[in-house]
Amino acid sequence: MAIRPLTLDLAIVTWQPEGIARVAARQLPRIPGVRYVISWQCHGGAPIPDSLTTRDDVEIHRCELTGISNNRNNAIGHCRGDIILMADDDIDYDDDGLRRVLCAFRDNPRLEMATFRFDGAGDKPYPTAETDLRFPLPYGFWVSSVEIAVRSHSNAGRLRFCPELGLGARFPVAEDEFYILSALRRGVIPRFFPVVIGHHNGPTSGCRPISSNAALEALGIYVGLTYGYNAPLRVYTRARLIKRQRRASFLRAIFGIMSGIFKARAFRQRNKEYLW
């Protein structure tokens, strides 16, 4: 009996008319079994570019909710492929990269979540070999949402991004960190594959300066929920890393992270559906 090939959906998020134009300008290879599922926020009733409407491997769903996490969840909810790859509107994909995503899951039938890498990620460090990602992650390494693929009919496939986190939300960062932490707490072990799946245009959010206290508080909430009573002991290390990355001053990071730690318990109570 022939085995049905796995299918792949890219859950692409974008916003505003300029965003859908960026998607239309991206390299989205036509590959059998691969579809592009786009969630579009703040669309303003703008028309969809002809180059997208004429493709039978593209779906566009307008999203009326705010915040990038709601946008990602909307895209995920419309995906029907065996594998779902998180995606943004400023990434160029190539045939070989997407095929290797499918190969990773085909060759590892029990794999629920995989992470990959991109060209154009600046100085972001990656593990040098294929490896399971257990807690704690390698020092200085973080997983960006656009590097994550999940098997849709699995525990990982049921995960969603927390709407209180990410651009356009109360806390504008850390949605990716909490997504991975929630996976680990629910018994999902992500596996990193040193496979380049595309080119990212511009720096990742994990490299950008932190412009608000709410962003530092989000990191503090993450530290608080990750380390519990030992969280205050981790503040110095996290603040030093932020300073080394030139994302914020050391003292500002200390006070912001501590503020977040005190808010961690209430945050988890509000968001149990998305956490663990």
PDB file of C-alpha atoms in Angstrom:
ATOM      1  CA  MET A   1       0.000   0.000   0.000  1.00  0.00           C
ATOM      2  CA  ALA A   2       1.416   3.377  -1.003  1.00  0.00           C
ATOM      3  CA  ILE A   3       2.038   5.867   1.820  1.00  0.00           C
ATOM      4  CA  ARG A   4       0.346   9.228   1.302  1.00  0.00           C
ATOM      5  CA  PRO A   5       2.925  12.048   1.088  1.00  0.00           C
ATOM      6  CA  LEU A   6       2.832  14.594   3.899  1.00  0.00           C
ATOM      7  CA  THR A   7       1.368  18.011   3.119  1.00  0.00           C
ATOM      8  CA  LEU A   8       2.676  21.354   4.372  1.00  0.00           C
ATOM      9  CA  ASP A   9       0.848  24.618   5.090  1.00  0.00           C
ATOM     10  CA  LEU A  10       2.753  27.839   5.719  1.00  0.00           C
ATOM     11  CA  ALA A  11       0.817  29.940   8.250  1.00  0.00           C
ATOM     12  CA  ILE A  12       1.782  33.439   7.059  1.00  0.00           C
ATOM     13  CA  VAL A  13       0.838  36.527   9.075  1.00  0.00           C
ATOM     14  CA  THR A  14       0.679  40.041   7.691  1.00  0.00           C
ATOM     15  CA  TRP A  15      -1.078  43.324   8.342  1.00  0.00           C
ATOM     16  CA  GLN A  16      -2.145  46.469   6.490  1.00  0.00           C
ATOM     17  CA  PRO A  17      -2.370  46.787   2.692  1.00  0.00           C
ATOM     18  CA  GLU A  18       1.422  47.133   2.567  1.00  0.00           C
ATOM     19  CA  GLY A  19       1.734  43.734   4.211  1.00  0.00           C
ATOM     20  CA  ILE A  20      -0.253  41.821   1.605  1.00  0.00           C
ATOM     21  CA  ALA A  21       1.860  43.554  -1.048  1.00  0.00           C
ATOM     22  CA  ARG A  22       4.979  42.225   0.697  1.00  0.00           C
ATOM     23  CA  VAL A  23       3.564  38.715   0.596  1.00  0.00           C
ATOM     24  CA  ALA A  24       2.827  39.075  -3.117  1.00  0.00           C
ATOM     25  CA  ALA A  25       6.446  40.118  -3.692  1.00  0.00           C
ATOM     26  CA  ARG A  26       7.906  37.181  -1.784  1.00  0.00           C
ATOM     27  CA  GLN A  27       9.338  33.997  -3.234  1.00  0.00           C
ATOM     28  CA  LEU A  28       6.625  31.387  -2.576  1.00  0.00           C
ATOM     29  CA  PRO A  29       7.583  28.279  -4.580  1.00  0.00           C
ATOM     30  CA  ARG A  30       4.908  26.145  -6.201  1.00  0.00           C
ATOM     31  CA  ILE A  31       5.412  22.678  -4.722  1.00  0.00           C
ATOM     32  CA  PRO A  32       2.901  19.824  -4.812  1.00  0.00           C
ATOM     33  CA  GLY A  33       1.357  19.420  -1.353  1.00  0.00           C
ATOM     34  CA  VAL A  34       2.458  22.865  -0.138  1.00  0.00           C
ATOM     35  CA  ARG A  35      -0.035  25.679   0.512  1.00  0.00           C
ATOM     36  CA  TYR A  36       0.285  29.262   1.760  1.00  0.00           C
ATOM     37  CA  VAL A  37      -2.374  30.217   4.332  1.00  0.00           C
ATOM     38  CA  ILE A  38      -2.332  33.960   4.993  1.00  0.00           C
ATOM     39  CA  SER A  39      -3.941  35.776   7.922  1.00  0.00           C
ATOM     40  CA  TRP A  40      -4.325  39.493   7.194  1.00  0.00           C
ATOM     41  CA  GLN A  41      -4.935  42.094   9.921  1.00  0.00           C
ATOM     42  CA  CYS A  42      -5.778  45.804   9.547  1.00  0.00           C
ATOM     43  CA  HIS A  43      -6.540  45.181   5.876  1.00  0.00           C
ATOM     44  CA  GLY A  44      -8.732  48.272   5.534  1.00  0.00           C
ATOM     45  CA  GLY A  45     -10.868  46.501   2.949  1.00  0.00           C
ATOM     46  CA  ALA A  46      -8.002  46.661   0.436  1.00  0.00           C
ATOM     47  CA  PRO A  47      -8.130  44.333  -2.570  1.00  0.00           C
ATOM     48  CA  ILE A  48      -5.985  41.208  -2.739  1.00  0.00           C
ATOM     49  CA  PRO A  49      -3.190  41.399  -5.350  1.00  0.00           C
ATOM     50  CA  ASP A  50      -3.978  39.498  -8.537  1.00  0.00           C
ATOM     51  CA  SER A  51      -0.740  37.513  -8.234  1.00  0.00           C
ATOM     52  CA  LEU A  52      -2.198  35.872  -5.102  1.00  0.00           C
ATOM     53  CA  THR A  53      -5.842  35.458  -6.127  1.00  0.00           C
ATOM     54  CA  THR A  54      -4.838  33.518  -9.233  1.00  0.00           C
ATOM     55  CA  ARG A  55      -2.893  30.901  -7.287  1.00  0.00           C
ATOM     56  CA  ASP A  56      -4.685  27.741  -6.185  1.00  0.00           C
ATOM     57  CA  ASP A  57      -2.068  27.114  -3.478  1.00  0.00           C
ATOM     58  CA  VAL A  58      -2.794  30.393  -1.637  1.00  0.00           C
ATOM     59  CA  GLU A  59      -5.596  31.134   0.849  1.00  0.00           C
ATOM     60  CA  ILE A  60      -6.193  34.541   2.435  1.00  0.00           C
ATOM     61  CA  HIS A  61      -8.241  35.023   5.597  1.00  0.00           C
ATOM     62  CA  ARG A  62      -8.876  38.499   6.978  1.00  0.00           C
ATOM     63  CA  CYS A  63      -8.402  38.752  10.757  1.00  0.00           C
ATOM     64  CA  GLU A  64     -10.374  41.345  12.739  1.00  0.00           C
ATOM     65  CA  LEU A  65      -8.574  40.723  16.050  1.00  0.00           C
ATOM     66  CA  THR A  66      -5.485  42.710  17.074  1.00  0.00           C
ATOM     67  CA  GLY A  67      -1.998  41.528  18.015  1.00  0.00           C
ATOM     68  CA  ILE A  68       0.395  39.237  16.199  1.00  0.00           C
ATOM     69  CA  SER A  69      -0.431  36.250  18.421  1.00  0.00           C
ATOM     70  CA  ASN A  70      -4.106  36.440  17.441  1.00  0.00           C
ATOM     71  CA  ASN A  71      -2.969  36.740  13.848  1.00  0.00           C
ATOM     72  CA  ARG A  72      -0.801  33.607  14.116  1.00  0.00           C
ATOM     73  CA  ASN A  73      -3.605  31.698  15.819  1.00  0.00           C
ATOM     74  CA  ASN A  74      -6.005  32.689  13.035  1.00  0.00           C
ATOM     75  CA  ALA A  75      -3.571  31.442  10.393  1.00  0.00           C
ATOM     76  CA  ILE A  76      -2.971  28.172  12.275  1.00  0.00           C
ATOM     77  CA  GLY A  77      -6.708  27.647  12.663  1.00  0.00           C
ATOM     78  CA  HIS A  78      -7.216  27.758   8.891  1.00  0.00           C
ATOM     79  CA  CYS A  79      -4.394  25.322   8.096  1.00  0.00           C
ATOM     80  CA  ARG A  80      -5.290  21.802   6.969  1.00  0.00           C
ATOM     81  CA  GLY A  81      -1.871  20.378   6.124  1.00  0.00           C
ATOM     82  CA  ASP A  82      -0.165  17.558   8.004  1.00  0.00           C
ATOM     83  CA  ILE A  83       2.626  19.966   8.889  1.00  0.00           C
ATOM     84  CA  ILE A  84       2.262  23.676   9.750  1.00  0.00           C
ATOM     85  CA  LEU A  85       5.219  26.052   9.382  1.00  0.00           C
ATOM     86  CA  MET A  86       4.930  29.474  11.062  1.00  0.00           C
ATOM     87  CA  ALA A  87       5.775  32.271   8.637  1.00  0.00           C
ATOM     88  CA  ASP A  88       6.000  36.053   8.234  1.00  0.00           C
ATOM     89  CA  ASP A  89       5.459  38.332   5.252  1.00  0.00           C
ATOM     90  CA  ASP A  90       9.166  39.222   4.819  1.00  0.00           C
ATOM     91  CA  ILE A  91      10.619  35.756   4.229  1.00  0.00           C
ATOM     92  CA  ASP A  92      11.683  34.237   0.917  1.00  0.00           C
ATOM     93  CA  TYR A  93      11.431  30.445   0.803  1.00  0.00           C
ATOM     94  CA  ASP A  94      13.106  28.038  -1.580  1.00  0.00           C
ATOM     95  CA  ASP A  95      12.019  24.661  -2.878  1.00  0.00           C
ATOM     96  CA  ASP A  96      14.768  22.699  -1.189  1.00  0.00           C
ATOM     97  CA  GLY A  97      14.198  24.307   2.213  1.00  0.00           C
ATOM     98  CA  LEU A  98      10.476  23.530   2.274  1.00  0.00           C
ATOM     99  CA  ARG A  99      11.046  19.991   1.018  1.00  0.00           C
ATOM    100  CA  ARG A 100      13.531  19.438   3.840  1.00  0.00           C
ATOM    101  CA  VAL A 101      10.898  20.530   6.374  1.00  0.00           C
ATOM    102  CA  LEU A 102       8.685  17.740   5.054  1.00  0.00           C
ATOM    103  CA  CYS A 103      11.612  15.306   5.073  1.00  0.00           C
ATOM    104  CA  ALA A 104      12.327  16.034   8.749  1.00  0.00           C
ATOM    105  CA  PHE A 105       8.816  14.944   9.719  1.00  0.00           C
ATOM    106  CA  ARG A 106       8.676  12.074   7.243  1.00  0.00           C
ATOM    107  CA  ASP A 107      11.926  10.618   8.539  1.00  0.00           C
ATOM    108  CA  ASN A 108      10.912  11.105  12.201  1.00  0.00           C
ATOM    109  CA  PRO A 109       7.317   9.803  12.521  1.00  0.00           C
ATOM    110  CA  ARG A 110       7.102  10.638  16.244  1.00  0.00           C
ATOM    111  CA  LEU A 111       8.365  14.184  15.805  1.00  0.00           C
ATOM    112  CA  GLU A 112       5.759  16.759  16.911  1.00  0.00           C
ATOM    113  CA  MET A 113       7.719  20.023  16.643  1.00  0.00           C
ATOM    114  CA  ALA A 114      10.843  20.941  14.682  1.00  0.00           C
ATOM    115  CA  THR A 115      12.834  24.142  14.441  1.00  0.00           C
ATOM    116  CA  PHE A 116      15.086  25.264  11.605  1.00  0.00           C
ATOM    117  CA  ARG A 117      17.244  28.237  10.653  1.00  0.00           C
ATOM    118  CA  PHE A 118      17.284  31.147   8.237  1.00  0.00           C
ATOM    119  CA  ASP A 119      19.835  33.081   6.280  1.00  0.00           C
ATOM    120  CA  GLY A 120      19.726  36.766   7.150  1.00  0.00           C
ATOM    121  CA  ALA A 121      19.330  36.266  10.919  1.00  0.00           C
ATOM    122  CA  GLY A 122      22.340  38.467  11.697  1.00  0.00           C
ATOM    123  CA  ASP A 123      24.603  37.216  14.485  1.00  0.00           C
ATOM    124  CA  LYS A 124      21.984  34.926  15.987  1.00  0.00           C
ATOM    125  CA  PRO A 125      23.686  31.755  17.305  1.00  0.00           C
ATOM    126  CA  TYR A 126      22.348  28.355  16.315  1.00  0.00           C
ATOM    127  CA  PRO A 127      23.309  24.869  17.537  1.00  0.00           C
ATOM    128  CA  THR A 128      25.845  23.324  15.180  1.00  0.00           C
ATOM    129  CA  ALA A 129      24.146  19.929  14.905  1.00  0.00           C
ATOM    130  CA  GLU A 130      20.710  18.320  14.970  1.00  0.00           C
ATOM    131  CA  THR A 131      19.598  18.220  18.595  1.00  0.00           C
ATOM    132  CA  ASP A 132      16.623  18.030  20.928  1.00  0.00           C
ATOM    133  CA  LEU A 133      15.788  21.354  22.562  1.00  0.00           C
ATOM    134  CA  ARG A 134      15.307  20.748  26.238  1.00  0.00           C
ATOM    135  CA  PHE A 135      15.247  23.190  29.110  1.00  0.00           C
ATOM    136  CA  PRO A 136      17.376  25.215  29.445  1.00  0.00           C
ATOM    137  CA  LEU A 137      18.066  26.116  25.822  1.00  0.00           C
ATOM    138  CA  PRO A 138      21.711  26.677  24.802  1.00  0.00           C
ATOM    139  CA  TYR A 139      23.013  29.967  26.267  1.00  0.00           C
ATOM    140  CA  GLY A 140      22.181  32.933  24.040  1.00  0.00           C
ATOM    141  CA  PHE A 141      19.988  30.868  21.686  1.00  0.00           C
ATOM    142  CA  TRP A 142      16.295  31.520  21.231  1.00  0.00           C
ATOM    143  CA  VAL A 143      13.708  30.139  18.852  1.00  0.00           C
ATOM    144  CA  SER A 144      11.850  32.547  16.570  1.00  0.00           C
ATOM    145  CA  SER A 145       8.294  31.633  15.624  1.00  0.00           C
ATOM    146  CA  VAL A 146       9.147  31.577  11.920  1.00  0.00           C
ATOM    147  CA  GLU A 147      11.624  28.761  12.585  1.00  0.00           C
ATOM    148  CA  ILE A 148       8.940  26.488  14.064  1.00  0.00           C
ATOM    149  CA  ALA A 149       7.008  23.715  12.322  1.00  0.00           C
ATOM    150  CA  VAL A 150       4.511  21.392  14.031  1.00  0.00           C
ATOM    151  CA  ARG A 151       2.660  18.213  13.175  1.00  0.00           C
ATOM    152  CA  SER A 152      -0.942  19.395  13.089  1.00  0.00           C
ATOM    153  CA  HIS A 153      -2.528  16.265  14.611  1.00  0.00           C
ATOM    154  CA  SER A 154      -0.396  16.155  17.752  1.00  0.00           C
ATOM    155  CA  ASN A 155      -0.002  17.867  21.124  1.00  0.00           C
ATOM    156  CA  ALA A 156       2.205  20.447  19.424  1.00  0.00           C
ATOM    157  CA  GLY A 157      -0.457  21.072  16.809  1.00  0.00           C
ATOM    158  CA  ARG A 158      -2.911  22.061  19.543  1.00  0.00           C
ATOM    159  CA  LEU A 159      -0.614  24.781  20.910  1.00  0.00           C
ATOM    160  CA  ARG A 160      -1.518  28.415  20.309  1.00  0.00           C
ATOM    161  CA  PHE A 161       0.262  31.723  20.895  1.00  0.00           C
ATOM    162  CA  CYS A 162      -0.738  33.755  23.958  1.00  0.00           C
ATOM    163  CA  PRO A 163      -2.791  36.807  22.848  1.00  0.00           C
ATOM    164  CA  GLU A 164      -1.334  38.986  25.636  1.00  0.00           C
ATOM    165  CA  LEU A 165       2.123  38.671  24.061  1.00  0.00           C
ATOM    166  CA  GLY A 166       3.695  39.988  20.873  1.00  0.00           C
ATOM    167  CA  LEU A 167       3.447  43.103  18.725  1.00  0.00           C
ATOM    168  CA  GLY A 168       0.127  44.876  19.175  1.00  0.00           C
ATOM    169  CA  ALA A 169      -0.566  43.222  22.547  1.00  0.00           C
ATOM    170  CA  ARG A 170      -0.226  44.289  26.176  1.00  0.00           C
ATOM    171  CA  PHE A 171       3.278  42.824  26.364  1.00  0.00           C
ATOM    172  CA  PRO A 172       4.963  43.344  22.965  1.00  0.00           C
ATOM    173  CA  VAL A 173       7.543  40.510  23.075  1.00  0.00           C
ATOM    174  CA  ALA A 174       8.161  36.945  24.303  1.00  0.00           C
ATOM    175  CA  GLU A 175       5.326  35.181  22.457  1.00  0.00           C
ATOM    176  CA  ASP A 176       7.880  32.847  20.863  1.00  0.00           C
ATOM    177  CA  GLU A 177       9.602  32.057  24.167  1.00  0.00           C
ATOM    178  CA  PHE A 178       6.298  31.222  25.835  1.00  0.00           C
ATOM    179  CA  TYR A 179       5.206  29.074  22.897  1.00  0.00           C
ATOM    180  CA  ILE A 180       8.342  26.926  23.248  1.00  0.00           C
ATOM    181  CA  LEU A 181       8.107  26.873  27.061  1.00  0.00           C
ATOM    182  CA  SER A 182       4.465  25.793  26.862  1.00  0.00           C
ATOM    183  CA  ALA A 183       5.442  23.000  24.475  1.00  0.00           C
ATOM    184  CA  LEU A 184       8.101  21.740  26.869  1.00  0.00           C
ATOM    185  CA  ARG A 185       5.771  21.957  29.865  1.00  0.00           C
ATOM    186  CA  ARG A 186       3.167  19.928  27.927  1.00  0.00           C
ATOM    187  CA  GLY A 187       5.685  17.194  27.189  1.00  0.00           C
ATOM    188  CA  VAL A 188       6.587  18.201  23.612  1.00  0.00           C
ATOM    189  CA  ILE A 189      10.319  18.022  22.848  1.00  0.00           C
ATOM    190  CA  PRO A 190      11.212  20.279  19.889  1.00  0.00           C
ATOM    191  CA  ARG A 191      14.081  19.105  17.700  1.00  0.00           C
ATOM    192  CA  PHE A 192      16.414  21.539  15.958  1.00  0.00           C
ATOM    193  CA  PHE A 193      17.571  20.739  12.430  1.00  0.00           C
ATOM    194  CA  PRO A 194      20.548  22.735  11.045  1.00  0.00           C
ATOM    195  CA  VAL A 195      18.656  23.248   7.799  1.00  0.00           C
ATOM    196  CA  VAL A 196      18.283  26.654   6.123  1.00  0.00           C
ATOM    197  CA  ILE A 197      14.686  26.956   4.928  1.00  0.00           C
ATOM    198  CA  GLY A 198      14.712  30.494   3.563  1.00  0.00           C
ATOM    199  CA  HIS A 199      15.996  34.039   3.799  1.00  0.00           C
ATOM    200  CA  HIS A 200      14.689  36.495   6.402  1.00  0.00           C
ATOM    201  CA  ASN A 201      14.735  40.148   5.368  1.00  0.00           C
ATOM    202  CA  GLY A 202      15.825  42.301   8.308  1.00  0.00           C
ATOM    203  CA  PRO A 203      16.812  41.551  11.918  1.00  0.00           C
ATOM    204  CA  THR A 204      14.743  39.193  14.059  1.00  0.00           C
ATOM    205  CA  SER A 205      12.840  40.662  17.003  1.00  0.00           C
ATOM    206  CA  GLY A 206      15.281  38.955  19.366  1.00  0.00           C
ATOM    207  CA  CYS A 207      18.028  41.268  18.083  1.00  0.00           C
ATOM    208  CA  ARG A 208      16.157  44.581  18.224  1.00  0.00           C
ATOM    209  CA  PRO A 209      16.490  47.183  21.013  1.00  0.00           C
ATOM    210  CA  ILE A 210      13.828  46.965  23.728  1.00  0.00           C
ATOM    211  CA  SER A 211      11.816  50.177  23.514  1.00  0.00           C
ATOM    212  CA  SER A 212       9.256  49.747  26.314  1.00  0.00           C
ATOM    213  CA  ASN A 213       9.103  48.705  29.941  1.00  0.00           C
ATOM    214  CA  ALA A 214       6.258  46.339  29.028  1.00  0.00           C
ATOM    215  CA  ALA A 215       8.716  44.371  26.879  1.00  0.00           C
ATOM    216  CA  LEU A 216      11.110  43.960  29.796  1.00  0.00           C
ATOM    217  CA  GLU A 217       8.202  42.978  32.035  1.00  0.00           C
ATOM    218  CA  ALA A 218       7.260  40.263  29.548  1.00  0.00           C
ATOM    219  CA  LEU A 219      10.755  38.833  29.849  1.00  0.00           C
ATOM    220  CA  GLY A 220      10.408  39.058  33.625  1.00  0.00           C
ATOM    221  CA  ILE A 221       7.125  37.131  33.494  1.00  0.00           C
ATOM    222  CA  TYR A 222       8.907  34.481  31.446  1.00  0.00           C
ATOM    223  CA  VAL A 223      11.736  34.262  34.010  1.00  0.00           C
ATOM    224  CA  GLY A 224       9.222  34.148  36.841  1.00  0.00           C
ATOM    225  CA  LEU A 225       7.168  31.309  35.373  1.00  0.00           C
ATOM    226  CA  THR A 226      10.240  29.395  34.224  1.00  0.00           C
ATOM    227  CA  TYR A 227      12.258  29.447  37.448  1.00  0.00           C
ATOM    228  CA  GLY A 228       9.624  29.959  40.154  1.00  0.00           C
ATOM    229  CA  TYR A 229      11.139  30.790  43.554  1.00  0.00           C
ATOM    230  CA  ASN A 230      14.617  30.863  42.001  1.00  0.00           C
ATOM    231  CA  ALA A 231      13.625  33.543  39.480  1.00  0.00           C
ATOM    232  CA  PRO A 232      15.323  36.466  41.309  1.00  0.00           C
ATOM    233  CA  LEU A 233      18.626  34.579  41.066  1.00  0.00           C
ATOM    234  CA  ARG A 234      18.285  34.606  37.254  1.00  0.00           C
ATOM    235  CA  VAL A 235      17.692  38.338  36.857  1.00  0.00           C
ATOM    236  CA  TYR A 236      21.365  39.282  36.772  1.00  0.00           C
ATOM    237  CA  THR A 237      22.176  36.736  34.045  1.00  0.00           C
ATOM    238  CA  ARG A 238      19.248  37.777  31.861  1.00  0.00           C
ATOM    239  CA  ALA A 239      19.976  41.512  32.305  1.00  0.00           C
ATOM    240  CA  ARG A 240      23.637  40.967  31.423  1.00  0.00           C
ATOM    241  CA  LEU A 241      22.651  39.146  28.229  1.00  0.00           C
ATOM    242  CA  ILE A 242      20.266  41.963  27.232  1.00  0.00           C
ATOM    243  CA  LYS A 243      23.031  44.522  27.817  1.00  0.00           C
ATOM    244  CA  ARG A 244      25.531  42.437  25.817  1.00  0.00           C
ATOM    245  CA  GLN A 245      23.045  42.300  22.932  1.00  0.00           C
ATOM    246  CA  ARG A 246      22.715  46.115  23.224  1.00  0.00           C
ATOM    247  CA  ARG A 247      18.957  45.832  23.588  1.00  0.00           C
ATOM    248  CA  ALA A 248      18.685  47.853  26.839  1.00  0.00           C
ATOM    249  CA  SER A 249      20.871  49.156  29.651  1.00  0.00           C
ATOM    250  CA  PHE A 250      21.757  46.800  32.487  1.00  0.00           C
ATOM    251  CA  LEU A 251      19.915  48.721  35.229  1.00  0.00           C
ATOM    252  CA  ARG A 252      16.813  49.241  33.122  1.00  0.00           C
ATOM    253  CA  ALA A 253      16.746  45.534  32.365  1.00  0.00           C
ATOM    254  CA  ILE A 254      17.114  44.649  36.068  1.00  0.00           C
ATOM    255  CA  PHE A 255      14.163  46.797  37.171  1.00  0.00           C
ATOM    256  CA  GLY A 256      11.939  45.818  34.231  1.00  0.00           C
ATOM    257  CA  ILE A 257      12.533  42.095  34.673  1.00  0.00           C
ATOM    258  CA  MET A 258      11.909  42.267  38.425  1.00  0.00           C
ATOM    259  CA  SER A 259       8.630  44.087  37.787  1.00  0.00           C
ATOM    260  CA  GLY A 260       7.581  41.298  35.436  1.00  0.00           C
ATOM    261  CA  ILE A 261       8.441  38.581  37.947  1.00  0.00           C
ATOM    262  CA  PHE A 262       5.939  40.088  40.390  1.00  0.00           C
ATOM    263  CA  LYS A 263       3.240  39.939  37.682  1.00  0.00           C
ATOM    264  CA  ALA A 264       3.975  36.357  36.618  1.00  0.00           C
ATOM    265  CA  ARG A 265       1.414  34.506  38.760  1.00  0.00           C
ATOM    266  CA  ALA A 266      -1.512  36.722  37.704  1.00  0.00           C
ATOM    267  CA  PHE A 267      -0.434  36.436  34.066  1.00  0.00           C
ATOM    268  CA  ARG A 268      -0.508  32.646  34.197  1.00  0.00           C
ATOM    269  CA  GLN A 269      -3.923  32.605  35.843  1.00  0.00           C
ATOM    270  CA  ARG A 270      -5.330  34.745  33.015  1.00  0.00           C
ATOM    271  CA  ASN A 271      -3.753  32.660  30.246  1.00  0.00           C
ATOM    272  CA  LYS A 272      -3.898  29.007  31.329  1.00  0.00           C
ATOM    273  CA  GLU A 273      -5.584  28.117  28.044  1.00  0.00           C
ATOM    274  CA  TYR A 274      -2.450  29.131  26.140  1.00  0.00           C
ATOM    275  CA  LEU A 275       0.198  28.064  28.638  1.00  0.00           C
ATOM    276  CA  TRP A 276       0.119  24.845  30.680  1.00  0.00           C
TER     277      TRP A 276
END
